[in-house]
Amino acid sequence: MKLILLLAGSYSSCVKTQQIWQETCTKQNIELEVIDLEHTQGQTLANQLNLKSFPALILNQKVIAVGNPDKQKAEKIAAGLMANMAS
């Protein structure tokens, strides 16, 4: 499984969100690609998915979470994804 985290820039909240998702994905053995909205690839992805809220966590071209979760929320989302993959 590969998740994409689309960030709005180098804001402190985005940096913190990236750290939380990176740690969570590492624990769950989930691949995480981080893309910045300031780059062409990020702008293209945001346009394709019609995104208006950031940061956005994406799986298979579908937004599965937006905003800045705390560790517990991120771990709950990741655990749910792993459970769905197992079933």
PDB file of C-alpha atoms in Angstrom:
ATOM      1  CA  MET A   1       0.000   0.000   0.000  1.00  0.00           C
ATOM      2  CA  LYS A   2       1.217   3.466  -0.866  1.00  0.00           C
ATOM      3  CA  LEU A   3      -0.187   6.677   0.557  1.00  0.00           C
ATOM      4  CA  ILE A   4       0.414  10.165  -0.761  1.00  0.00           C
ATOM      5  CA  LEU A   5       0.521  13.123   1.602  1.00  0.00           C
ATOM      6  CA  LEU A   6      -0.139  16.385  -0.223  1.00  0.00           C
ATOM      7  CA  LEU A   7       1.126  19.368   1.745  1.00  0.00           C
ATOM      8  CA  ALA A   8       0.282  23.046   1.245  1.00  0.00           C
ATOM      9  CA  GLY A   9       3.872  24.230   1.742  1.00  0.00           C
ATOM     10  CA  SER A  10       6.588  24.474   4.354  1.00  0.00           C
ATOM     11  CA  TYR A  11       4.308  25.784   7.095  1.00  0.00           C
ATOM     12  CA  SER A  12       5.016  24.553  10.623  1.00  0.00           C
ATOM     13  CA  SER A  13       1.649  22.756  10.735  1.00  0.00           C
ATOM     14  CA  CYS A  14       2.469  20.918   7.494  1.00  0.00           C
ATOM     15  CA  VAL A  15       5.919  19.939   8.774  1.00  0.00           C
ATOM     16  CA  LYS A  16       4.348  18.552  11.964  1.00  0.00           C
ATOM     17  CA  THR A  17       1.685  16.685   9.990  1.00  0.00           C
ATOM     18  CA  GLN A  18       4.344  15.173   7.749  1.00  0.00           C
ATOM     19  CA  GLN A  19       6.291  13.963  10.804  1.00  0.00           C
ATOM     20  CA  ILE A  20       3.179  12.381  12.324  1.00  0.00           C
ATOM     21  CA  TRP A  21       2.218  10.572   9.110  1.00  0.00           C
ATOM     22  CA  GLN A  22       5.804   9.498   8.427  1.00  0.00           C
ATOM     23  CA  GLU A  23       6.145   7.940  11.896  1.00  0.00           C
ATOM     24  CA  THR A  24       2.727   6.294  11.660  1.00  0.00           C
ATOM     25  CA  CYS A  25       3.374   4.836   8.214  1.00  0.00           C
ATOM     26  CA  THR A  26       6.813   3.574   9.233  1.00  0.00           C
ATOM     27  CA  LYS A  27       5.261   1.727  12.203  1.00  0.00           C
ATOM     28  CA  GLN A  28       2.600   0.158   9.958  1.00  0.00           C
ATOM     29  CA  ASN A  29       5.012  -0.642   7.081  1.00  0.00           C
ATOM     30  CA  ILE A  30       3.069   1.646   4.753  1.00  0.00           C
ATOM     31  CA  GLU A  31       4.897   3.478   1.984  1.00  0.00           C
ATOM     32  CA  LEU A  32       4.386   7.249   2.141  1.00  0.00           C
ATOM     33  CA  GLU A  33       5.134   9.693  -0.656  1.00  0.00           C
ATOM     34  CA  VAL A  34       5.125  13.361   0.310  1.00  0.00           C
ATOM     35  CA  ILE A  35       4.261  15.909  -2.380  1.00  0.00           C
ATOM     36  CA  ASP A  36       4.230  19.652  -1.934  1.00  0.00           C
ATOM     37  CA  LEU A  37       1.529  21.827  -3.476  1.00  0.00           C
ATOM     38  CA  GLU A  38       4.254  24.311  -4.406  1.00  0.00           C
ATOM     39  CA  HIS A  39       5.546  21.846  -7.036  1.00  0.00           C
ATOM     40  CA  THR A  40       3.917  21.072 -10.391  1.00  0.00           C
ATOM     41  CA  GLN A  41       3.171  17.467  -9.373  1.00  0.00           C
ATOM     42  CA  GLY A  42       1.324  18.697  -6.278  1.00  0.00           C
ATOM     43  CA  GLN A  43      -0.694  21.253  -8.219  1.00  0.00           C
ATOM     44  CA  THR A  44      -1.636  18.649 -10.816  1.00  0.00           C
ATOM     45  CA  LEU A  45      -2.774  16.176  -8.163  1.00  0.00           C
ATOM     46  CA  ALA A  46      -4.797  18.838  -6.322  1.00  0.00           C
ATOM     47  CA  ASN A  47      -6.519  19.808  -9.565  1.00  0.00           C
ATOM     48  CA  GLN A  48      -7.253  16.188 -10.525  1.00  0.00           C
ATOM     49  CA  LEU A  49      -8.873  15.521  -7.146  1.00  0.00           C
ATOM     50  CA  ASN A  50     -10.448  18.996  -6.889  1.00  0.00           C
ATOM     51  CA  LEU A  51      -8.799  19.499  -3.498  1.00  0.00           C
ATOM     52  CA  LYS A  52      -9.459  22.641  -1.506  1.00  0.00           C
ATOM     53  CA  SER A  53      -8.236  21.496   1.933  1.00  0.00           C
ATOM     54  CA  PHE A  54      -4.690  20.584   2.904  1.00  0.00           C
ATOM     55  CA  PRO A  55      -2.825  18.578   4.033  1.00  0.00           C
ATOM     56  CA  ALA A  56      -4.565  15.707   2.273  1.00  0.00           C
ATOM     57  CA  LEU A  57      -3.845  11.998   2.614  1.00  0.00           C
ATOM     58  CA  ILE A  58      -4.567  10.087  -0.590  1.00  0.00           C
ATOM     59  CA  LEU A  59      -4.902   6.383  -1.383  1.00  0.00           C
ATOM     60  CA  ASN A  60      -5.581   5.158  -4.928  1.00  0.00           C
ATOM     61  CA  GLN A  61      -6.572   8.641  -6.151  1.00  0.00           C
ATOM     62  CA  LYS A  62      -9.085   9.032  -3.289  1.00  0.00           C
ATOM     63  CA  VAL A  63      -8.780  11.456  -0.387  1.00  0.00           C
ATOM     64  CA  ILE A  64      -8.981   9.508   2.865  1.00  0.00           C
ATOM     65  CA  ALA A  65      -8.097  12.257   5.353  1.00  0.00           C
ATOM     66  CA  VAL A  66      -7.551  16.016   5.442  1.00  0.00           C
ATOM     67  CA  GLY A  67      -6.134  18.326   8.049  1.00  0.00           C
ATOM     68  CA  ASN A  68      -3.609  17.978  10.824  1.00  0.00           C
ATOM     69  CA  PRO A  69      -4.251  14.837  12.888  1.00  0.00           C
ATOM     70  CA  ASP A  70      -2.631  14.080  16.193  1.00  0.00           C
ATOM     71  CA  LYS A  71      -0.676  10.828  16.571  1.00  0.00           C
ATOM     72  CA  GLN A  72      -3.654   8.869  17.895  1.00  0.00           C
ATOM     73  CA  LYS A  73      -5.926   9.904  15.021  1.00  0.00           C
ATOM     74  CA  ALA A  74      -3.260   9.107  12.431  1.00  0.00           C
ATOM     75  CA  GLU A  75      -2.625   5.695  13.990  1.00  0.00           C
ATOM     76  CA  LYS A  76      -6.366   4.959  14.020  1.00  0.00           C
ATOM     77  CA  ILE A  77      -6.659   5.847  10.317  1.00  0.00           C
ATOM     78  CA  ALA A  78      -3.608   3.737   9.410  1.00  0.00           C
ATOM     79  CA  ALA A  79      -4.841   0.777  11.460  1.00  0.00           C
ATOM     80  CA  GLY A  80      -8.206   0.993   9.709  1.00  0.00           C
ATOM     81  CA  LEU A  81      -6.523   0.972   6.312  1.00  0.00           C
ATOM     82  CA  MET A  82      -4.435  -2.059   7.263  1.00  0.00           C
ATOM     83  CA  ALA A  83      -7.533  -3.881   8.540  1.00  0.00           C
ATOM     84  CA  ASN A  84      -9.355  -3.175   5.260  1.00  0.00           C
ATOM     85  CA  MET A  85      -6.395  -4.475   3.271  1.00  0.00           C
ATOM     86  CA  ALA A  86      -6.352  -7.685   5.321  1.00  0.00           C
ATOM     87  CA  SER A  87     -10.040  -8.429   4.768  1.00  0.00           C
TER      88      SER A  87
END
